[in-house]
CSV table of C-alpha atoms in Angstrom, one decimal:
chain,number,residue,atom,x,y,z
A,1,UNK,CA,-0.2,0.4,-0.2
A,2,UNK,CA,1.2,3.2,-1.0
A,3,UNK,CA,2.1,5.5,1.8
A,4,UNK,CA,-0.3,8.3,2.7
A,5,UNK,CA,0.5,12.0,2.0
A,6,UNK,CA,-0.7,14.8,4.5
A,7,UNK,CA,-0.2,19.2,3.8
A,8,UNK,CA,-0.1,21.0,7.3
A,9,UNK,CA,-1.9,24.1,6.2
A,10,UNK,CA,-0.4,26.9,8.3
A,11,UNK,CA,-2.7,30.1,7.4
A,12,UNK,CA,-0.4,33.2,8.9
A,13,UNK,CA,-1.3,36.9,9.2
A,14,UNK,CA,1.6,39.0,10.6
A,15,UNK,CA,3.2,36.2,13.0
A,16,UNK,CA,6.5,37.1,12.9
A,17,UNK,CA,7.0,36.6,16.5
A,18,UNK,CA,5.6,32.9,16.2
A,19,UNK,CA,5.9,31.6,12.6
A,20,UNK,CA,10.0,30.4,13.6
A,21,UNK,CA,8.3,28.2,16.3
A,22,UNK,CA,5.2,26.9,14.7
A,23,UNK,CA,7.4,25.8,11.5
A,24,UNK,CA,10.5,24.3,14.1
A,25,UNK,CA,7.7,22.3,16.0
A,26,UNK,CA,6.6,20.6,13.0
A,27,UNK,CA,10.3,20.7,11.7
A,28,UNK,CA,11.0,18.4,15.2
A,29,UNK,CA,7.8,15.9,14.7
A,30,UNK,CA,9.2,12.6,13.8
A,31,UNK,CA,8.7,11.1,10.9
A,32,UNK,CA,6.2,8.4,11.1
A,33,UNK,CA,5.2,5.1,9.3
A,34,UNK,CA,1.4,5.4,8.3
A,35,UNK,CA,2.2,8.5,5.8
A,36,UNK,CA,4.9,11.5,4.7
A,37,UNK,CA,3.9,14.9,6.0
A,38,UNK,CA,4.3,18.1,3.9
A,39,UNK,CA,4.1,21.9,5.2
A,40,UNK,CA,2.4,25.1,3.0
A,41,UNK,CA,2.4,28.3,4.7
A,42,UNK,CA,-0.1,30.7,3.4
A,43,UNK,CA,1.2,34.2,4.1
A,44,UNK,CA,-1.9,36.3,4.4
A,45,UNK,CA,-0.9,39.5,2.9
A,46,UNK,CA,0.9,39.9,6.3
A,47,UNK,CA,2.6,44.1,7.0
A,48,UNK,CA,5.4,42.7,9.2
A,49,UNK,CA,8.4,40.5,8.6
A,50,UNK,CA,5.9,36.8,8.5
A,51,UNK,CA,6.9,36.4,4.5
A,52,UNK,CA,10.5,37.8,4.7
A,53,UNK,CA,11.4,35.0,7.8
A,54,UNK,CA,9.4,31.9,5.6
A,55,UNK,CA,11.6,33.2,2.5
A,56,UNK,CA,14.9,33.3,4.5
A,57,UNK,CA,14.6,29.7,5.9
A,58,UNK,CA,13.4,28.1,2.8
A,59,UNK,CA,10.1,27.0,4.3
A,60,UNK,CA,7.3,26.6,1.5
A,61,UNK,CA,5.1,29.8,1.6
A,62,UNK,CA,2.9,31.1,-0.7
A,63,UNK,CA,2.3,35.3,0.0
A,64,UNK,CA,-1.0,36.2,-0.9
A,65,UNK,CA,-0.8,39.0,-3.0
A,66,UNK,CA,-3.6,40.8,-0.7
A,67,UNK,CA,-5.0,40.0,2.5
A,68,UNK,CA,-8.0,37.8,2.6
A,69,UNK,CA,-8.4,36.8,5.6
A,70,UNK,CA,-8.8,33.3,7.4
A,71,UNK,CA,-11.4,31.7,4.9
A,72,UNK,CA,-9.5,33.0,2.2
A,73,UNK,CA,-6.1,31.9,3.2
A,74,UNK,CA,-6.9,28.5,4.1
A,75,UNK,CA,-9.3,27.7,1.2
A,76,UNK,CA,-6.1,28.5,-0.8
A,77,UNK,CA,-4.2,25.8,1.1
A,78,UNK,CA,-7.1,23.4,0.3
A,79,UNK,CA,-7.1,24.0,-3.5
A,80,UNK,CA,-2.7,23.9,-3.4
A,81,UNK,CA,-3.7,20.1,-1.6
A,82,UNK,CA,-6.5,19.3,-4.3
A,83,UNK,CA,-4.2,20.5,-6.9
A,84,UNK,CA,-1.0,18.2,-5.5
A,85,UNK,CA,-3.3,15.6,-4.8
A,86,UNK,CA,-3.1,15.0,-1.1
A,87,UNK,CA,-4.8,12.2,1.1
A,88,UNK,CA,-5.5,14.6,3.5
A,89,UNK,CA,-4.7,18.1,4.4
A,90,UNK,CA,-5.0,19.7,8.3
A,91,UNK,CA,-5.5,23.4,9.3
A,92,UNK,CA,-2.4,24.3,11.7
A,93,UNK,CA,-2.7,27.3,12.8
A,94,UNK,CA,0.6,30.2,12.6
A,95,UNK,CA,1.0,31.2,16.1
A,96,UNK,CA,1.8,28.4,17.6
A,97,UNK,CA,-1.5,27.4,19.3
A,98,UNK,CA,-1.5,23.9,17.7
A,99,UNK,CA,0.2,20.8,19.3
A,100,UNK,CA,2.0,18.5,16.5
A,101,UNK,CA,2.0,16.0,18.9
A,102,UNK,CA,-2.0,15.7,18.5
A,103,UNK,CA,-1.5,15.2,14.7
A,104,UNK,CA,-1.5,11.8,14.7
A,105,UNK,CA,-4.5,11.6,16.9
A,106,UNK,CA,-6.2,14.2,14.2
A,107,UNK,CA,-5.4,12.2,11.1
A,108,UNK,CA,-6.1,8.4,12.5
A,109,UNK,CA,-10.0,8.7,11.6
A,110,UNK,CA,-9.5,9.8,8.2
A,111,UNK,CA,-6.1,7.6,7.6
A,112,UNK,CA,-8.4,4.7,8.4
A,113,UNK,CA,-11.2,5.6,6.4
A,114,UNK,CA,-13.8,6.2,9.3
A,115,UNK,CA,-14.5,9.7,8.6
A,116,UNK,CA,-13.7,12.6,6.1
A,117,UNK,CA,-13.3,15.2,8.4
A,118,UNK,CA,-11.9,15.6,12.1
A,119,UNK,CA,-12.2,18.2,14.1
A,120,UNK,CA,-9.4,18.9,16.9
A,121,UNK,CA,-11.4,19.5,20.4
A,122,UNK,CA,-10.2,21.3,23.3
A,123,UNK,CA,-12.5,20.0,25.8
A,124,UNK,CA,-13.2,16.4,24.9
A,125,UNK,CA,-11.0,14.9,27.2
A,126,UNK,CA,-10.2,18.0,29.7
A,127,UNK,CA,-6.6,17.6,29.0
A,128,UNK,CA,-5.6,20.2,27.0
A,129,UNK,CA,-3.5,23.0,27.8
A,130,UNK,CA,-5.6,25.9,26.4
A,131,UNK,CA,-7.4,28.2,28.5
A,132,UNK,CA,-10.2,30.3,27.5
A,133,UNK,CA,-12.4,33.2,29.1
A,134,UNK,CA,-15.7,31.7,30.4
A,135,UNK,CA,-17.3,34.2,27.8
A,136,UNK,CA,-15.9,32.5,25.1
A,137,UNK,CA,-16.7,29.2,26.9
A,138,UNK,CA,-20.1,30.2,26.4
A,139,UNK,CA,-20.0,30.9,22.8
A,140,UNK,CA,-18.7,28.2,21.9
A,141,UNK,CA,-21.1,26.1,23.8
A,142,UNK,CA,-23.7,28.2,22.3
A,143,UNK,CA,-22.5,27.1,18.6
A,144,UNK,CA,-22.0,23.7,19.8
A,145,UNK,CA,-25.7,23.8,20.4
A,146,UNK,CA,-26.5,25.8,17.6
A,147,UNK,CA,-25.2,22.8,15.4
A,148,UNK,CA,-26.6,20.2,17.0
A,149,UNK,CA,-30.5,22.2,16.9
A,150,UNK,CA,-30.1,22.6,13.0
A,151,UNK,CA,-28.1,19.5,11.7
A,152,UNK,CA,-27.4,16.9,14.6
A,153,UNK,CA,-24.5,17.7,14.6
A,154,UNK,CA,-22.2,16.6,18.5
A,155,UNK,CA,-19.1,18.6,17.9
A,156,UNK,CA,-17.8,20.3,21.3
A,157,UNK,CA,-15.0,22.6,19.6
A,158,UNK,CA,-17.1,24.1,16.8
A,159,UNK,CA,-14.6,27.2,16.3
A,160,UNK,CA,-11.4,24.9,16.5
A,161,UNK,CA,-9.1,25.7,13.5
A,162,UNK,CA,-7.1,22.5,13.9
A,163,UNK,CA,-8.9,20.2,11.5
A,164,UNK,CA,-8.3,17.4,8.8
A,165,UNK,CA,-9.8,16.2,5.6
A,166,UNK,CA,-9.9,13.4,3.8
A,167,UNK,CA,-9.2,13.9,-0.2
A,168,UNK,CA,-12.9,13.9,-0.8
A,169,UNK,CA,-13.4,17.4,1.4
A,170,UNK,CA,-10.6,18.7,0.6
A,171,UNK,CA,-11.9,19.1,-3.2
A,172,UNK,CA,-15.2,20.4,-2.1
A,173,UNK,CA,-13.5,23.1,0.4
A,174,UNK,CA,-11.0,24.0,-2.5
A,175,UNK,CA,-14.6,24.9,-4.0
A,176,UNK,CA,-16.7,26.1,-1.3
A,177,UNK,CA,-14.9,27.8,2.0
A,178,UNK,CA,-16.7,30.3,4.0
A,179,UNK,CA,-14.9,34.2,4.4
A,180,UNK,CA,-15.2,34.9,7.7
A,181,UNK,CA,-14.8,33.5,11.1
A,182,UNK,CA,-15.8,30.0,9.2
A,183,UNK,CA,-15.0,27.0,11.3
A,184,UNK,CA,-19.1,26.2,12.0
A,185,UNK,CA,-20.5,27.2,8.8
A,186,UNK,CA,-18.2,24.9,7.4
A,187,UNK,CA,-19.6,22.2,9.7
A,188,UNK,CA,-22.7,22.6,8.4
A,189,UNK,CA,-21.6,23.0,4.5
A,190,UNK,CA,-19.9,19.9,5.3
A,191,UNK,CA,-22.3,17.4,6.9
A,192,UNK,CA,-25.1,18.6,4.0
A,193,UNK,CA,-23.0,17.4,1.6
A,194,UNK,CA,-22.7,14.1,3.4
A,195,UNK,CA,-19.0,13.9,4.7
A,196,UNK,CA,-18.5,12.3,7.5
A,197,UNK,CA,-17.7,14.3,10.4
A,198,UNK,CA,-15.9,13.4,13.2
A,199,UNK,CA,-14.5,14.5,17.0
A,200,UNK,CA,-10.7,13.9,18.7
A,201,UNK,CA,-9.6,15.1,21.6
A,202,UNK,CA,-6.6,17.7,21.1
A,203,UNK,CA,-3.9,19.5,22.7
A,204,UNK,CA,-3.5,23.2,22.1
A,205,UNK,CA,-1.4,25.8,24.0
A,206,UNK,CA,-2.0,29.6,25.2
A,207,UNK,CA,-1.3,32.2,22.5
A,208,UNK,CA,2.6,32.5,22.3
A,209,UNK,CA,2.4,36.4,21.1
A,210,UNK,CA,0.4,38.3,18.9
A,211,UNK,CA,-3.4,39.2,19.2
A,212,UNK,CA,-6.1,36.3,18.5
A,213,UNK,CA,-8.7,36.9,15.3
A,214,UNK,CA,-11.0,37.5,18.0
A,215,UNK,CA,-11.4,40.2,20.6
A,216,UNK,CA,-14.1,40.0,23.2
A,217,UNK,CA,-15.6,43.5,22.4
A,218,UNK,CA,-16.3,42.0,18.9
A,219,UNK,CA,-17.7,38.7,20.3
A,220,UNK,CA,-21.4,39.6,20.5
A,221,UNK,CA,-20.9,40.9,16.4
A,222,UNK,CA,-19.6,37.4,16.0
A,223,UNK,CA,-22.0,35.6,17.6
A,224,UNK,CA,-24.4,37.3,15.7
A,225,UNK,CA,-23.0,37.2,12.5
A,226,UNK,CA,-22.1,33.5,12.7
A,227,UNK,CA,-25.6,32.4,13.7
A,228,UNK,CA,-26.9,33.9,10.8
A,229,UNK,CA,-24.3,32.6,8.5
A,230,UNK,CA,-24.9,29.0,10.1
A,231,UNK,CA,-28.4,29.3,9.5
A,232,UNK,CA,-27.6,30.7,5.7
A,233,UNK,CA,-25.5,27.7,5.1
A,234,UNK,CA,-28.2,25.5,6.4
A,235,UNK,CA,-30.8,26.8,4.6
A,236,UNK,CA,-28.9,27.0,1.3
A,237,UNK,CA,-29.2,25.1,-1.6
A,238,UNK,CA,-27.8,21.9,-2.3
A,239,UNK,CA,-25.2,22.1,-5.2
B,1,UNK,CA,-50.6,65.8,-10.6
B,2,UNK,CA,-49.2,69.0,-9.3
B,3,UNK,CA,-47.3,71.2,-12.3
B,4,UNK,CA,-44.1,72.0,-10.9
B,5,UNK,CA,-43.7,68.8,-9.6
B,6,UNK,CA,-43.7,67.6,-13.5
B,7,UNK,CA,-41.5,70.3,-14.0
B,8,UNK,CA,-39.0,68.7,-11.6
B,9,UNK,CA,-38.9,65.3,-12.6
B,10,UNK,CA,-38.5,66.4,-16.3
B,11,UNK,CA,-34.9,68.8,-15.1
B,12,UNK,CA,-34.0,65.8,-12.6
B,13,UNK,CA,-35.0,63.3,-16.0
B,14,UNK,CA,-32.9,65.5,-17.6
B,15,UNK,CA,-29.9,66.3,-15.4
B,16,UNK,CA,-29.6,62.0,-15.2
B,17,UNK,CA,-29.4,61.4,-18.6
B,18,UNK,CA,-26.7,63.9,-18.9
B,19,UNK,CA,-24.9,62.7,-16.0
B,20,UNK,CA,-24.5,59.2,-16.9
B,21,UNK,CA,-24.1,60.1,-21.0
B,22,UNK,CA,-21.2,62.2,-20.1
B,23,UNK,CA,-20.0,59.0,-17.2
B,24,UNK,CA,-20.3,56.5,-20.4
B,25,UNK,CA,-18.0,59.0,-22.6
B,26,UNK,CA,-15.3,59.7,-20.0
B,27,UNK,CA,-15.8,55.3,-19.8
B,28,UNK,CA,-16.2,55.8,-16.0
B,29,UNK,CA,-19.6,53.9,-16.2
B,30,UNK,CA,-20.0,50.6,-18.5
B,31,UNK,CA,-22.9,50.8,-20.5
B,32,UNK,CA,-25.2,47.5,-19.4
B,33,UNK,CA,-25.0,49.3,-15.9
B,34,UNK,CA,-25.9,52.9,-17.4
B,35,UNK,CA,-28.8,50.8,-18.9
B,36,UNK,CA,-30.4,50.7,-15.8
B,37,UNK,CA,-30.2,54.5,-15.2
B,38,UNK,CA,-31.7,55.5,-18.6
B,39,UNK,CA,-35.0,53.2,-18.4
B,40,UNK,CA,-35.3,55.5,-14.4
B,41,UNK,CA,-34.7,58.5,-16.4
B,42,UNK,CA,-37.1,58.1,-19.4
B,43,UNK,CA,-39.8,56.4,-16.4
B,44,UNK,CA,-39.3,60.1,-15.3
B,45,UNK,CA,-40.0,62.0,-18.6
B,46,UNK,CA,-42.9,59.8,-19.1
B,47,UNK,CA,-44.5,60.0,-15.9
B,48,UNK,CA,-44.1,64.3,-16.6
B,49,UNK,CA,-45.6,64.2,-19.9
B,50,UNK,CA,-48.2,61.6,-18.9
B,51,UNK,CA,-50.0,62.0,-15.8
B,52,UNK,CA,-53.0,60.5,-16.2
B,53,UNK,CA,-51.3,57.6,-16.3
B,54,UNK,CA,-49.8,58.2,-12.7
B,55,UNK,CA,-53.5,59.3,-11.5
B,56,UNK,CA,-54.8,56.2,-12.9
B,57,UNK,CA,-51.8,54.0,-11.0
B,58,UNK,CA,-52.4,56.0,-8.3
B,59,UNK,CA,-56.2,54.4,-7.9
B,60,UNK,CA,-54.6,51.0,-8.5
B,61,UNK,CA,-52.5,51.2,-5.4
B,62,UNK,CA,-54.9,53.2,-3.4
B,63,UNK,CA,-52.5,56.1,-2.6
B,64,UNK,CA,-54.6,59.5,-2.9
B,65,UNK,CA,-51.5,62.0,-4.1
B,66,UNK,CA,-49.5,61.1,-7.0
B,67,UNK,CA,-46.1,63.0,-5.6
B,68,UNK,CA,-46.2,60.3,-2.5
B,69,UNK,CA,-46.4,57.6,-5.4
B,70,UNK,CA,-43.4,59.0,-7.3
B,71,UNK,CA,-41.3,59.3,-4.0
B,72,UNK,CA,-42.5,55.8,-3.1
B,73,UNK,CA,-41.4,54.4,-6.3
B,74,UNK,CA,-38.2,56.6,-6.0
B,75,UNK,CA,-37.1,55.1,-3.0
B,76,UNK,CA,-38.1,51.3,-4.2
B,77,UNK,CA,-35.9,52.0,-7.3
B,78,UNK,CA,-33.6,53.4,-5.0
B,79,UNK,CA,-33.7,50.4,-3.0
B,80,UNK,CA,-33.8,47.4,-5.5
B,81,UNK,CA,-30.8,49.5,-6.9
B,82,UNK,CA,-29.1,49.1,-3.8
B,83,UNK,CA,-29.9,45.5,-3.2
B,84,UNK,CA,-28.6,44.2,-6.8
B,85,UNK,CA,-25.3,46.0,-6.3
B,86,UNK,CA,-24.7,44.2,-3.4
B,87,UNK,CA,-25.2,41.1,-4.7
B,88,UNK,CA,-23.0,42.6,-7.5
B,89,UNK,CA,-20.4,43.6,-4.6
B,90,UNK,CA,-21.1,40.3,-3.2
B,91,UNK,CA,-20.0,38.3,-6.5
B,92,UNK,CA,-17.0,40.4,-7.5
B,93,UNK,CA,-15.2,40.1,-3.9
B,94,UNK,CA,-15.5,35.9,-4.6
B,95,UNK,CA,-14.0,36.7,-8.2
B,96,UNK,CA,-11.4,38.9,-6.7
B,97,UNK,CA,-10.7,36.2,-3.7
B,98,UNK,CA,-10.3,33.3,-6.4
B,99,UNK,CA,-7.9,35.7,-8.4
B,100,UNK,CA,-5.7,36.3,-5.6
B,101,UNK,CA,-5.9,32.7,-4.8
B,102,UNK,CA,-4.8,31.4,-8.3
B,103,UNK,CA,-2.0,34.6,-8.9
B,104,UNK,CA,-0.8,33.6,-5.5
B,105,UNK,CA,-0.2,30.2,-6.2
B,106,UNK,CA,1.2,30.6,-9.5
B,107,UNK,CA,3.7,32.8,-8.1
B,108,UNK,CA,4.5,29.6,-5.6
B,109,UNK,CA,4.4,27.4,-8.6
B,110,UNK,CA,7.5,29.5,-11.0
B,111,UNK,CA,9.3,30.0,-7.3
B,112,UNK,CA,9.5,26.8,-6.9
B,113,UNK,CA,10.6,25.9,-10.7
B,114,UNK,CA,13.1,28.4,-10.2
B,115,UNK,CA,14.5,27.2,-7.1
B,116,UNK,CA,14.7,23.4,-9.0
B,117,UNK,CA,16.2,25.0,-11.7
B,118,UNK,CA,19.2,26.8,-9.4
B,119,UNK,CA,19.9,23.6,-7.5
B,120,UNK,CA,20.2,21.3,-11.0
């Protein structure tokens, strides 16, 4: 049986303080028996030295000619993965929050053929080092409940950006990926298309440096917008 | 329908027509987007010249004053025009996103090729 190919998609926007550490973590990850591992940084029009650092160190890096936001950046990675025929694509944040040590757990359901899409959850077994505010946890619980209500989908961490997609899901996401705060909405789109979605516990760290893409003052707007997007995705036409 | 209102509509229609033709001539406006403005201007001229039609329409939709109907129609036309433009904006945002992705991936492919040639 030929070895499976896994691609880490690393979206990075103004991550000059984190990107070296993130890639260092990946490079120190030992070779695996079941799959070969590549990575690709998507520099989302950073205004700092993120792109320069990547090129200096020879990290494979796509420089988006203008900022597209997290959705457009991740989708570029899926486009690349689809074109290059990868078996699995894993979204892996450039800010160093995701733990490469959880990679095997995350890709296992896809490599075994049990799922098409796998979400890495911070909350499943309580071992994750990630600490979040009560407000954010309440928001995540709300989105989780909304997912269950709309699609009967049981995902404890719908906003997790540490996720893995199999070949068929890669092909779909390369064509259809929401633009802003895309994680919960994309789960609905995938579920509607009949992709099998599962969830596994993963470890995440607290952010090394830089600001989260969602500061709490904007969380009410975020919740409203994501809820609306989820409802629209649910009601949208089948393609 | 008040005479002054009819004159105002004719003047406004003339201004719209003149502005639209000028914008087309200066290549600031594509003909396919100008068409809707021309239709609106012609509609205004028609309403100003045929008040009987406007008064008949008032009776159909149960609006007492012709001027109220004119304002309502203006409001509705602008609302739909604005909605149409938002739809167009969304479509073009998506097109720009796709273009950005394809250009950036193509640049990356070329960079990899150049690096591979350099290595040989």
